[in-house]
Amino acid sequence: IRSKAIKLEKMEVVSQLAASISHEIRNPLTVVKGFMQLMRGKDISEETKEQYMNIALEELDRACAIIDDYLTFAKPFPEKTEPLHVHHELQKVIDMLRPFANIHGVKIVPTLMPATIKGNGQYFRQCFLNIIKNGIEAIEGDGAVYVAVYVAEKTVTIVVRDEGKGMTKEQLARYGEPYFSTKEKGTGLGAMVSIRIIEMMDGTWTMESEKGRGTTMKVTFHLLLEK
Ligand code: ADP
Ligand code: MG
């Protein structure tokens, strides 16, 4: 009974996530539609048209940012829960983020150890994409984001540490709250998605941050003991 209850809860997390994705993407698209309809009006000036166009373009950017936070790795037929090689999955995420890091003048430094857990690869990659990306975005000037894997007897811990600007206590307390963002074009959804995925995979997390020094995120999962 217990395991059934837990399973149901996890299904709920997954369907909640799916429901919020469509909701989040529909919002900016509805705004774009509205402004396109307004632009059809006969007696609107070029200037107003230009304004509407800019709003529509910004909303489309927002829709893209939301897709990045939720669906970067989505496939038409989602992978199931399976053994996940944490080091391989993290390597994929790091390779994918390298160009983004380069643009920001940030180095990604991996220290990866082989470890296997049970989970869904797409979700796992999305989770760490959002966390590492936030680390990169937190760095002003140059600096590094360190990604390390620590294997214990029954658990594996993934540590993402950045040399970024850090967070205040208040900001830290709001980490993962939907729409909380300190960025000009932030969605405030990436952290929420990461946390939901960690919970879905039966993991735990802690975050420490110091203003002006950096942030460390630790995520722990059960090790899959392969026979
Ligand atoms: P977004 O990145 O779109 O702003 P997120 O949900 O990914 O939204 O993150 C929410 C907020 O948490 C960010 O705007 C930022 O203020 C803070 N944050 C998250 N990760 C870090 C980090 N590594 N360093 C500093 N601040 C962070
Ligand atoms: Mg983010």
PDB file of C-alpha atoms and ligand atoms in Angstrom:
ATOM      1  CA  ILE A   1       0.000   0.000   0.000  1.00  0.00           C
ATOM      2  CA  ARG A   2       2.766   2.331   0.912  1.00  0.00           C
ATOM      3  CA  SER A   3       4.631   1.899  -2.332  1.00  0.00           C
ATOM      4  CA  LYS A   4       1.396   2.291  -4.286  1.00  0.00           C
ATOM      5  CA  ALA A   5       0.681   5.548  -2.528  1.00  0.00           C
ATOM      6  CA  ILE A   6       4.146   6.794  -3.306  1.00  0.00           C
ATOM      7  CA  LYS A   7       3.798   5.786  -6.943  1.00  0.00           C
ATOM      8  CA  LEU A   8       0.555   7.683  -7.256  1.00  0.00           C
ATOM      9  CA  GLU A   9       2.156  10.756  -5.783  1.00  0.00           C
ATOM     10  CA  LYS A  10       4.949  10.592  -8.313  1.00  0.00           C
ATOM     11  CA  MET A  11       2.485  10.231 -11.162  1.00  0.00           C
ATOM     12  CA  GLU A  12       0.802  13.342  -9.858  1.00  0.00           C
ATOM     13  CA  VAL A  13       4.076  15.235  -9.924  1.00  0.00           C
ATOM     14  CA  VAL A  14       4.593  14.196 -13.548  1.00  0.00           C
ATOM     15  CA  SER A  15       1.105  15.145 -14.679  1.00  0.00           C
ATOM     16  CA  GLN A  16       1.285  18.395 -12.712  1.00  0.00           C
ATOM     17  CA  LEU A  17       4.482  19.216 -14.522  1.00  0.00           C
ATOM     18  CA  ALA A  18       2.850  18.455 -17.886  1.00  0.00           C
ATOM     19  CA  ALA A  19      -0.173  20.568 -17.015  1.00  0.00           C
ATOM     20  CA  SER A  20       1.923  23.525 -15.938  1.00  0.00           C
ATOM     21  CA  ILE A  21       4.006  23.389 -19.120  1.00  0.00           C
ATOM     22  CA  SER A  22       0.986  23.834 -21.376  1.00  0.00           C
ATOM     23  CA  HIS A  23      -0.364  26.526 -19.102  1.00  0.00           C
ATOM     24  CA  GLU A  24       2.946  28.418 -19.063  1.00  0.00           C
ATOM     25  CA  ILE A  25       3.394  28.301 -22.817  1.00  0.00           C
ATOM     26  CA  ARG A  26      -0.195  29.170 -23.590  1.00  0.00           C
ATOM     27  CA  ASN A  27       0.033  32.445 -21.656  1.00  0.00           C
ATOM     28  CA  PRO A  28       2.613  34.230 -23.826  1.00  0.00           C
ATOM     29  CA  LEU A  29       1.058  32.777 -26.981  1.00  0.00           C
ATOM     30  CA  THR A  30      -2.309  34.220 -26.002  1.00  0.00           C
ATOM     31  CA  VAL A  31      -0.699  37.633 -25.600  1.00  0.00           C
ATOM     32  CA  VAL A  32       0.956  37.324 -29.030  1.00  0.00           C
ATOM     33  CA  LYS A  33      -2.367  36.400 -30.571  1.00  0.00           C
ATOM     34  CA  GLY A  34      -4.037  39.401 -28.965  1.00  0.00           C
ATOM     35  CA  PHE A  35      -1.464  41.841 -30.285  1.00  0.00           C
ATOM     36  CA  MET A  36      -1.534  40.306 -33.764  1.00  0.00           C
ATOM     37  CA  GLN A  37      -5.284  40.853 -33.834  1.00  0.00           C
ATOM     38  CA  LEU A  38      -4.797  44.442 -32.703  1.00  0.00           C
ATOM     39  CA  MET A  39      -2.238  45.008 -35.454  1.00  0.00           C
ATOM     40  CA  ARG A  40      -4.864  44.136 -38.039  1.00  0.00           C
ATOM     41  CA  GLY A  41      -6.820  47.239 -37.059  1.00  0.00           C
ATOM     42  CA  LYS A  42      -7.180  49.742 -39.898  1.00  0.00           C
ATOM     43  CA  ASP A  43      -6.393  52.985 -38.110  1.00  0.00           C
ATOM     44  CA  ILE A  44      -3.355  52.192 -36.011  1.00  0.00           C
ATOM     45  CA  SER A  45      -0.186  54.161 -36.560  1.00  0.00           C
ATOM     46  CA  GLU A  46       3.133  52.675 -37.640  1.00  0.00           C
ATOM     47  CA  GLU A  47       4.481  53.618 -34.231  1.00  0.00           C
ATOM     48  CA  THR A  48       1.799  51.675 -32.374  1.00  0.00           C
ATOM     49  CA  LYS A  49       2.274  48.752 -34.723  1.00  0.00           C
ATOM     50  CA  GLU A  50       5.976  48.775 -33.924  1.00  0.00           C
ATOM     51  CA  GLN A  51       5.178  48.737 -30.211  1.00  0.00           C
ATOM     52  CA  TYR A  52       2.798  45.819 -30.590  1.00  0.00           C
ATOM     53  CA  MET A  53       5.370  43.979 -32.658  1.00  0.00           C
ATOM     54  CA  ASN A  54       7.976  44.412 -29.925  1.00  0.00           C
ATOM     55  CA  ILE A  55       5.637  43.107 -27.252  1.00  0.00           C
ATOM     56  CA  ALA A  56       4.748  40.112 -29.409  1.00  0.00           C
ATOM     57  CA  LEU A  57       8.428  39.339 -30.026  1.00  0.00           C
ATOM     58  CA  GLU A  58       9.216  39.588 -26.321  1.00  0.00           C
ATOM     59  CA  GLU A  59       6.402  37.211 -25.490  1.00  0.00           C
ATOM     60  CA  LEU A  60       7.693  34.753 -28.083  1.00  0.00           C
ATOM     61  CA  ASP A  61      11.127  34.968 -26.436  1.00  0.00           C
ATOM     62  CA  ARG A  62       9.442  34.173 -23.164  1.00  0.00           C
ATOM     63  CA  ALA A  63       7.706  31.140 -24.641  1.00  0.00           C
ATOM     64  CA  CYS A  64      11.112  29.908 -25.871  1.00  0.00           C
ATOM     65  CA  ALA A  65      12.686  30.462 -22.444  1.00  0.00           C
ATOM     66  CA  ILE A  66       9.892  28.455 -20.822  1.00  0.00           C
ATOM     67  CA  ILE A  67      10.435  25.628 -23.295  1.00  0.00           C
ATOM     68  CA  ASP A  68      14.166  25.707 -22.424  1.00  0.00           C
ATOM     69  CA  ASP A  69      13.341  25.344 -18.717  1.00  0.00           C
ATOM     70  CA  TYR A  70      10.916  22.449 -19.187  1.00  0.00           C
ATOM     71  CA  LEU A  71      11.395  20.666 -22.463  1.00  0.00           C
ATOM     72  CA  THR A  72      14.995  20.864 -23.671  1.00  0.00           C
ATOM     73  CA  PHE A  73      15.288  17.086 -23.768  1.00  0.00           C
ATOM     74  CA  ALA A  74      11.691  16.156 -24.444  1.00  0.00           C
ATOM     75  CA  LYS A  75      11.038  13.501 -27.035  1.00  0.00           C
ATOM     76  CA  PRO A  76       7.727  12.433 -28.592  1.00  0.00           C
ATOM     77  CA  PHE A  77       7.917   9.084 -26.793  1.00  0.00           C
ATOM     78  CA  PRO A  78       9.319   9.800 -23.363  1.00  0.00           C
ATOM     79  CA  GLU A  79      11.897   7.453 -21.919  1.00  0.00           C
ATOM     80  CA  LYS A  80      10.805   5.386 -18.988  1.00  0.00           C
ATOM     81  CA  THR A  81      12.477   4.950 -15.654  1.00  0.00           C
ATOM     82  CA  GLU A  82      15.666   3.037 -16.246  1.00  0.00           C
ATOM     83  CA  PRO A  83      19.210   2.703 -14.928  1.00  0.00           C
ATOM     84  CA  LEU A  84      20.892   6.063 -15.421  1.00  0.00           C
ATOM     85  CA  HIS A  85      24.612   6.503 -15.581  1.00  0.00           C
ATOM     86  CA  VAL A  86      24.934   9.747 -13.722  1.00  0.00           C
ATOM     87  CA  HIS A  87      28.390  10.600 -15.091  1.00  0.00           C
ATOM     88  CA  HIS A  88      27.299  10.082 -18.709  1.00  0.00           C
ATOM     89  CA  GLU A  89      24.137  12.100 -18.279  1.00  0.00           C
ATOM     90  CA  LEU A  90      26.013  14.955 -16.610  1.00  0.00           C
ATOM     91  CA  GLN A  91      28.648  14.887 -19.341  1.00  0.00           C
ATOM     92  CA  LYS A  92      25.894  15.338 -21.946  1.00  0.00           C
ATOM     93  CA  VAL A  93      24.499  18.321 -20.083  1.00  0.00           C
ATOM     94  CA  ILE A  94      27.946  19.876 -19.695  1.00  0.00           C
ATOM     95  CA  ASP A  95      28.748  19.392 -23.397  1.00  0.00           C
ATOM     96  CA  MET A  96      25.472  21.009 -24.263  1.00  0.00           C
ATOM     97  CA  LEU A  97      26.110  24.011 -21.993  1.00  0.00           C
ATOM     98  CA  ARG A  98      29.734  24.611 -23.060  1.00  0.00           C
ATOM     99  CA  PRO A  99      28.918  27.140 -25.800  1.00  0.00           C
ATOM    100  CA  PHE A 100      26.621  29.015 -23.404  1.00  0.00           C
ATOM    101  CA  ALA A 101      29.340  28.995 -20.739  1.00  0.00           C
ATOM    102  CA  ASN A 102      31.931  30.246 -23.242  1.00  0.00           C
ATOM    103  CA  ILE A 103      29.732  33.187 -24.176  1.00  0.00           C
ATOM    104  CA  HIS A 104      29.568  34.077 -20.474  1.00  0.00           C
ATOM    105  CA  GLY A 105      33.326  33.605 -20.008  1.00  0.00           C
ATOM    106  CA  VAL A 106      32.647  30.770 -17.568  1.00  0.00           C
ATOM    107  CA  LYS A 107      34.570  27.512 -17.249  1.00  0.00           C
ATOM    108  CA  ILE A 108      32.720  24.311 -16.401  1.00  0.00           C
ATOM    109  CA  VAL A 109      34.972  21.994 -14.404  1.00  0.00           C
ATOM    110  CA  PRO A 110      33.675  18.423 -14.078  1.00  0.00           C
ATOM    111  CA  THR A 111      34.940  15.792 -11.632  1.00  0.00           C
ATOM    112  CA  LEU A 112      32.749  12.875 -12.559  1.00  0.00           C
ATOM    113  CA  MET A 113      32.755   9.404 -11.020  1.00  0.00           C
ATOM    114  CA  PRO A 114      30.811   6.472 -12.416  1.00  0.00           C
ATOM    115  CA  ALA A 115      27.530   5.933 -10.604  1.00  0.00           C
ATOM    116  CA  THR A 116      24.156   4.477 -11.524  1.00  0.00           C
ATOM    117  CA  ILE A 117      20.745   5.475 -10.214  1.00  0.00           C
ATOM    118  CA  LYS A 118      17.181   4.771 -11.282  1.00  0.00           C
ATOM    119  CA  GLY A 119      15.369   7.492 -13.140  1.00  0.00           C
ATOM    120  CA  ASN A 120      14.374   9.108 -16.388  1.00  0.00           C
ATOM    121  CA  GLY A 121      17.229  10.502 -18.458  1.00  0.00           C
ATOM    122  CA  GLN A 122      15.306  13.400 -19.980  1.00  0.00           C
ATOM    123  CA  TYR A 123      14.152  14.624 -16.591  1.00  0.00           C
ATOM    124  CA  PHE A 124      17.570  14.128 -15.041  1.00  0.00           C
ATOM    125  CA  ARG A 125      19.272  16.154 -17.779  1.00  0.00           C
ATOM    126  CA  GLN A 126      16.644  18.903 -17.615  1.00  0.00           C
ATOM    127  CA  CYS A 127      17.137  19.117 -13.847  1.00  0.00           C
ATOM    128  CA  PHE A 128      20.888  19.621 -14.032  1.00  0.00           C
ATOM    129  CA  LEU A 129      20.699  21.791 -17.137  1.00  0.00           C
ATOM    130  CA  ASN A 130      18.616  24.273 -15.144  1.00  0.00           C
ATOM    131  CA  ILE A 131      20.907  24.119 -12.085  1.00  0.00           C
ATOM    132  CA  ILE A 132      24.182  24.466 -14.008  1.00  0.00           C
ATOM    133  CA  LYS A 133      22.727  27.168 -16.252  1.00  0.00           C
ATOM    134  CA  ASN A 134      21.744  29.194 -13.184  1.00  0.00           C
ATOM    135  CA  GLY A 135      25.320  28.774 -11.934  1.00  0.00           C
ATOM    136  CA  ILE A 136      26.698  30.113 -15.204  1.00  0.00           C
ATOM    137  CA  GLU A 137      24.268  33.020 -15.219  1.00  0.00           C
ATOM    138  CA  ALA A 138      25.227  33.944 -11.653  1.00  0.00           C
ATOM    139  CA  ILE A 139      28.824  34.639 -12.633  1.00  0.00           C
ATOM    140  CA  GLU A 140      29.690  38.214 -13.524  1.00  0.00           C
ATOM    141  CA  GLY A 141      33.073  38.455 -15.155  1.00  0.00           C
ATOM    142  CA  ASP A 142      35.003  35.224 -15.160  1.00  0.00           C
ATOM    143  CA  GLY A 143      34.702  32.261 -12.898  1.00  0.00           C
ATOM    144  CA  ALA A 144      33.899  28.594 -12.872  1.00  0.00           C
ATOM    145  CA  VAL A 145      31.106  26.171 -12.209  1.00  0.00           C
ATOM    146  CA  TYR A 146      32.290  22.910 -10.638  1.00  0.00           C
ATOM    147  CA  VAL A 147      30.278  19.762 -11.165  1.00  0.00           C
ATOM    148  CA  ALA A 148      31.296  16.805  -9.015  1.00  0.00           C
ATOM    149  CA  VAL A 149      29.951  13.339  -8.275  1.00  0.00           C
ATOM    150  CA  TYR A 150      30.518  11.673  -4.901  1.00  0.00           C
ATOM    151  CA  VAL A 151      29.619   8.031  -4.418  1.00  0.00           C
ATOM    152  CA  ALA A 152      28.879   6.649  -0.946  1.00  0.00           C
ATOM    153  CA  GLU A 153      27.769   3.198   0.097  1.00  0.00           C
ATOM    154  CA  LYS A 154      24.128   3.634  -0.851  1.00  0.00           C
ATOM    155  CA  THR A 155      23.891   7.121  -2.288  1.00  0.00           C
ATOM    156  CA  VAL A 156      25.335   9.350  -4.930  1.00  0.00           C
ATOM    157  CA  THR A 157      25.656  13.075  -4.420  1.00  0.00           C
ATOM    158  CA  ILE A 158      26.012  15.555  -7.245  1.00  0.00           C
ATOM    159  CA  VAL A 159      27.490  18.872  -6.215  1.00  0.00           C
ATOM    160  CA  VAL A 160      27.193  21.941  -8.427  1.00  0.00           C
ATOM    161  CA  ARG A 161      29.208  24.861  -7.085  1.00  0.00           C
ATOM    162  CA  ASP A 162      29.561  28.220  -8.739  1.00  0.00           C
ATOM    163  CA  GLU A 163      31.700  31.269  -8.129  1.00  0.00           C
ATOM    164  CA  GLY A 164      28.795  33.541  -8.874  1.00  0.00           C
ATOM    165  CA  LYS A 165      27.231  36.447  -7.072  1.00  0.00           C
ATOM    166  CA  GLY A 166      25.391  34.269  -4.573  1.00  0.00           C
ATOM    167  CA  MET A 167      22.009  34.861  -2.999  1.00  0.00           C
ATOM    168  CA  THR A 168      20.720  36.714   0.023  1.00  0.00           C
ATOM    169  CA  LYS A 169      18.898  34.754   2.748  1.00  0.00           C
ATOM    170  CA  GLU A 170      15.600  36.030   1.392  1.00  0.00           C
ATOM    171  CA  GLN A 171      16.451  34.949  -2.139  1.00  0.00           C
ATOM    172  CA  LEU A 172      17.611  31.556  -0.932  1.00  0.00           C
ATOM    173  CA  ALA A 173      14.339  31.056   0.931  1.00  0.00           C
ATOM    174  CA  ARG A 174      12.446  31.724  -2.284  1.00  0.00           C
ATOM    175  CA  TYR A 175      14.541  29.364  -4.415  1.00  0.00           C
ATOM    176  CA  GLY A 176      12.188  27.067  -6.313  1.00  0.00           C
ATOM    177  CA  GLU A 177       9.149  29.274  -5.831  1.00  0.00           C
ATOM    178  CA  PRO A 178       7.346  29.562  -9.173  1.00  0.00           C
ATOM    179  CA  TYR A 179       7.971  32.911 -10.940  1.00  0.00           C
ATOM    180  CA  PHE A 180      10.619  34.015  -8.468  1.00  0.00           C
ATOM    181  CA  SER A 181      13.352  35.504 -10.612  1.00  0.00           C
ATOM    182  CA  THR A 182      15.909  38.260 -10.154  1.00  0.00           C
ATOM    183  CA  LYS A 183      16.779  38.253 -13.849  1.00  0.00           C
ATOM    184  CA  GLU A 184      15.484  40.717 -16.390  1.00  0.00           C
ATOM    185  CA  LYS A 185      14.303  37.978 -18.709  1.00  0.00           C
ATOM    186  CA  GLY A 186      14.018  35.157 -16.199  1.00  0.00           C
ATOM    187  CA  THR A 187      11.089  32.767 -16.123  1.00  0.00           C
ATOM    188  CA  GLY A 188      11.442  31.854 -12.468  1.00  0.00           C
ATOM    189  CA  LEU A 189      10.507  28.315 -13.442  1.00  0.00           C
ATOM    190  CA  GLY A 190      13.853  26.530 -13.865  1.00  0.00           C
ATOM    191  CA  ALA A 191      14.501  25.924 -10.165  1.00  0.00           C
ATOM    192  CA  MET A 192      10.938  24.757  -9.570  1.00  0.00           C
ATOM    193  CA  VAL A 193      11.271  22.258 -12.401  1.00  0.00           C
ATOM    194  CA  SER A 194      14.607  20.990 -11.007  1.00  0.00           C
ATOM    195  CA  ILE A 195      13.200  20.518  -7.517  1.00  0.00           C
ATOM    196  CA  ARG A 196      10.109  18.704  -8.760  1.00  0.00           C
ATOM    197  CA  ILE A 197      12.309  16.344 -10.761  1.00  0.00           C
ATOM    198  CA  ILE A 198      14.554  15.641  -7.753  1.00  0.00           C
ATOM    199  CA  GLU A 199      11.478  14.822  -5.649  1.00  0.00           C
ATOM    200  CA  MET A 200      10.063  12.666  -8.411  1.00  0.00           C
ATOM    201  CA  MET A 201      13.307  10.677  -8.460  1.00  0.00           C
ATOM    202  CA  ASP A 202      13.227  10.239  -4.694  1.00  0.00           C
ATOM    203  CA  GLY A 203      16.194  12.512  -4.227  1.00  0.00           C
ATOM    204  CA  THR A 204      17.002  15.162  -1.644  1.00  0.00           C
ATOM    205  CA  TRP A 205      18.733  18.515  -2.045  1.00  0.00           C
ATOM    206  CA  THR A 206      20.337  21.309  -0.102  1.00  0.00           C
ATOM    207  CA  MET A 207      21.513  24.682  -1.242  1.00  0.00           C
ATOM    208  CA  GLU A 208      23.988  26.981   0.385  1.00  0.00           C
ATOM    209  CA  SER A 209      24.784  30.423  -0.834  1.00  0.00           C
ATOM    210  CA  GLU A 210      26.752  33.410   0.245  1.00  0.00           C
ATOM    211  CA  LYS A 211      26.269  36.832  -1.255  1.00  0.00           C
ATOM    212  CA  GLY A 212      29.268  37.742  -3.363  1.00  0.00           C
ATOM    213  CA  ARG A 213      30.950  34.348  -2.991  1.00  0.00           C
ATOM    214  CA  GLY A 214      28.887  31.749  -4.738  1.00  0.00           C
ATOM    215  CA  THR A 215      26.341  29.011  -4.451  1.00  0.00           C
ATOM    216  CA  THR A 216      26.538  25.275  -3.847  1.00  0.00           C
ATOM    217  CA  MET A 217      23.729  22.888  -4.696  1.00  0.00           C
ATOM    218  CA  LYS A 218      23.941  19.296  -3.433  1.00  0.00           C
ATOM    219  CA  VAL A 219      21.588  16.677  -4.777  1.00  0.00           C
ATOM    220  CA  THR A 220      21.530  13.130  -3.397  1.00  0.00           C
ATOM    221  CA  PHE A 221      19.937  10.060  -4.979  1.00  0.00           C
ATOM    222  CA  HIS A 222      19.769   6.398  -4.024  1.00  0.00           C
ATOM    223  CA  LEU A 223      22.476   4.414  -5.708  1.00  0.00           C
ATOM    224  CA  LEU A 224      21.251   1.603  -7.906  1.00  0.00           C
ATOM    225  CA  LEU A 225      23.112  -1.456  -6.736  1.00  0.00           C
ATOM    226  CA  GLU A 226      23.529  -3.584  -9.817  1.00  0.00           C
ATOM    227  CA  LYS A 227      23.905  -7.292  -9.350  1.00  0.00           C
TER     228      LYS A 227
HETATM  229  P1  ADP B   1      15.441  32.182 -13.725  1.00  0.00           P
HETATM  230  O1  ADP B   1      16.789  31.555 -13.953  1.00  0.00           O
HETATM  231  O2  ADP B   1      14.594  32.184 -14.955  1.00  0.00           O
HETATM  232  O3  ADP B   1      15.512  33.512 -13.048  1.00  0.00           O
HETATM  233  P2  ADP B   1      15.125  30.002 -11.845  1.00  0.00           P
HETATM  234  O4  ADP B   1      13.890  29.372 -11.291  1.00  0.00           O
HETATM  235  O5  ADP B   1      16.041  29.145 -12.619  1.00  0.00           O
HETATM  236  O6  ADP B   1      14.622  31.233 -12.710  1.00  0.00           O
HETATM  237  O7  ADP B   1      15.913  30.672 -10.663  1.00  0.00           O
HETATM  238  C1  ADP B   1      15.208  31.543  -9.785  1.00  0.00           C
HETATM  239  C2  ADP B   1      16.128  32.555  -9.144  1.00  0.00           C
HETATM  240  O8  ADP B   1      16.976  31.913  -8.190  1.00  0.00           O
HETATM  241  C3  ADP B   1      17.079  33.269 -10.096  1.00  0.00           C
HETATM  242  O9  ADP B   1      16.475  34.368 -10.739  1.00  0.00           O
HETATM  243  C4  ADP B   1      18.198  33.696  -9.134  1.00  0.00           C
HETATM  244  O10 ADP B   1      17.849  34.862  -8.460  1.00  0.00           O
HETATM  245  C5  ADP B   1      18.217  32.569  -8.118  1.00  0.00           C
HETATM  246  N1  ADP B   1      19.290  31.587  -8.384  1.00  0.00           N
HETATM  247  C6  ADP B   1      19.137  30.327  -8.818  1.00  0.00           C
HETATM  248  N2  ADP B   1      20.317  29.695  -8.923  1.00  0.00           N
HETATM  249  C7  ADP B   1      21.263  30.593  -8.543  1.00  0.00           C
HETATM  250  C8  ADP B   1      22.697  30.564  -8.423  1.00  0.00           C
HETATM  251  N3  ADP B   1      23.397  29.485  -8.736  1.00  0.00           N
HETATM  252  N4  ADP B   1      23.315  31.677  -7.970  1.00  0.00           N
HETATM  253  C9  ADP B   1      22.610  32.780  -7.643  1.00  0.00           C
HETATM  254  N5  ADP B   1      21.279  32.880  -7.740  1.00  0.00           N
HETATM  255  C10 ADP B   1      20.604  31.807  -8.188  1.00  0.00           C
HETATM  256 MG    MG B   2      17.137  29.523 -14.479  1.00  0.00          MG
END
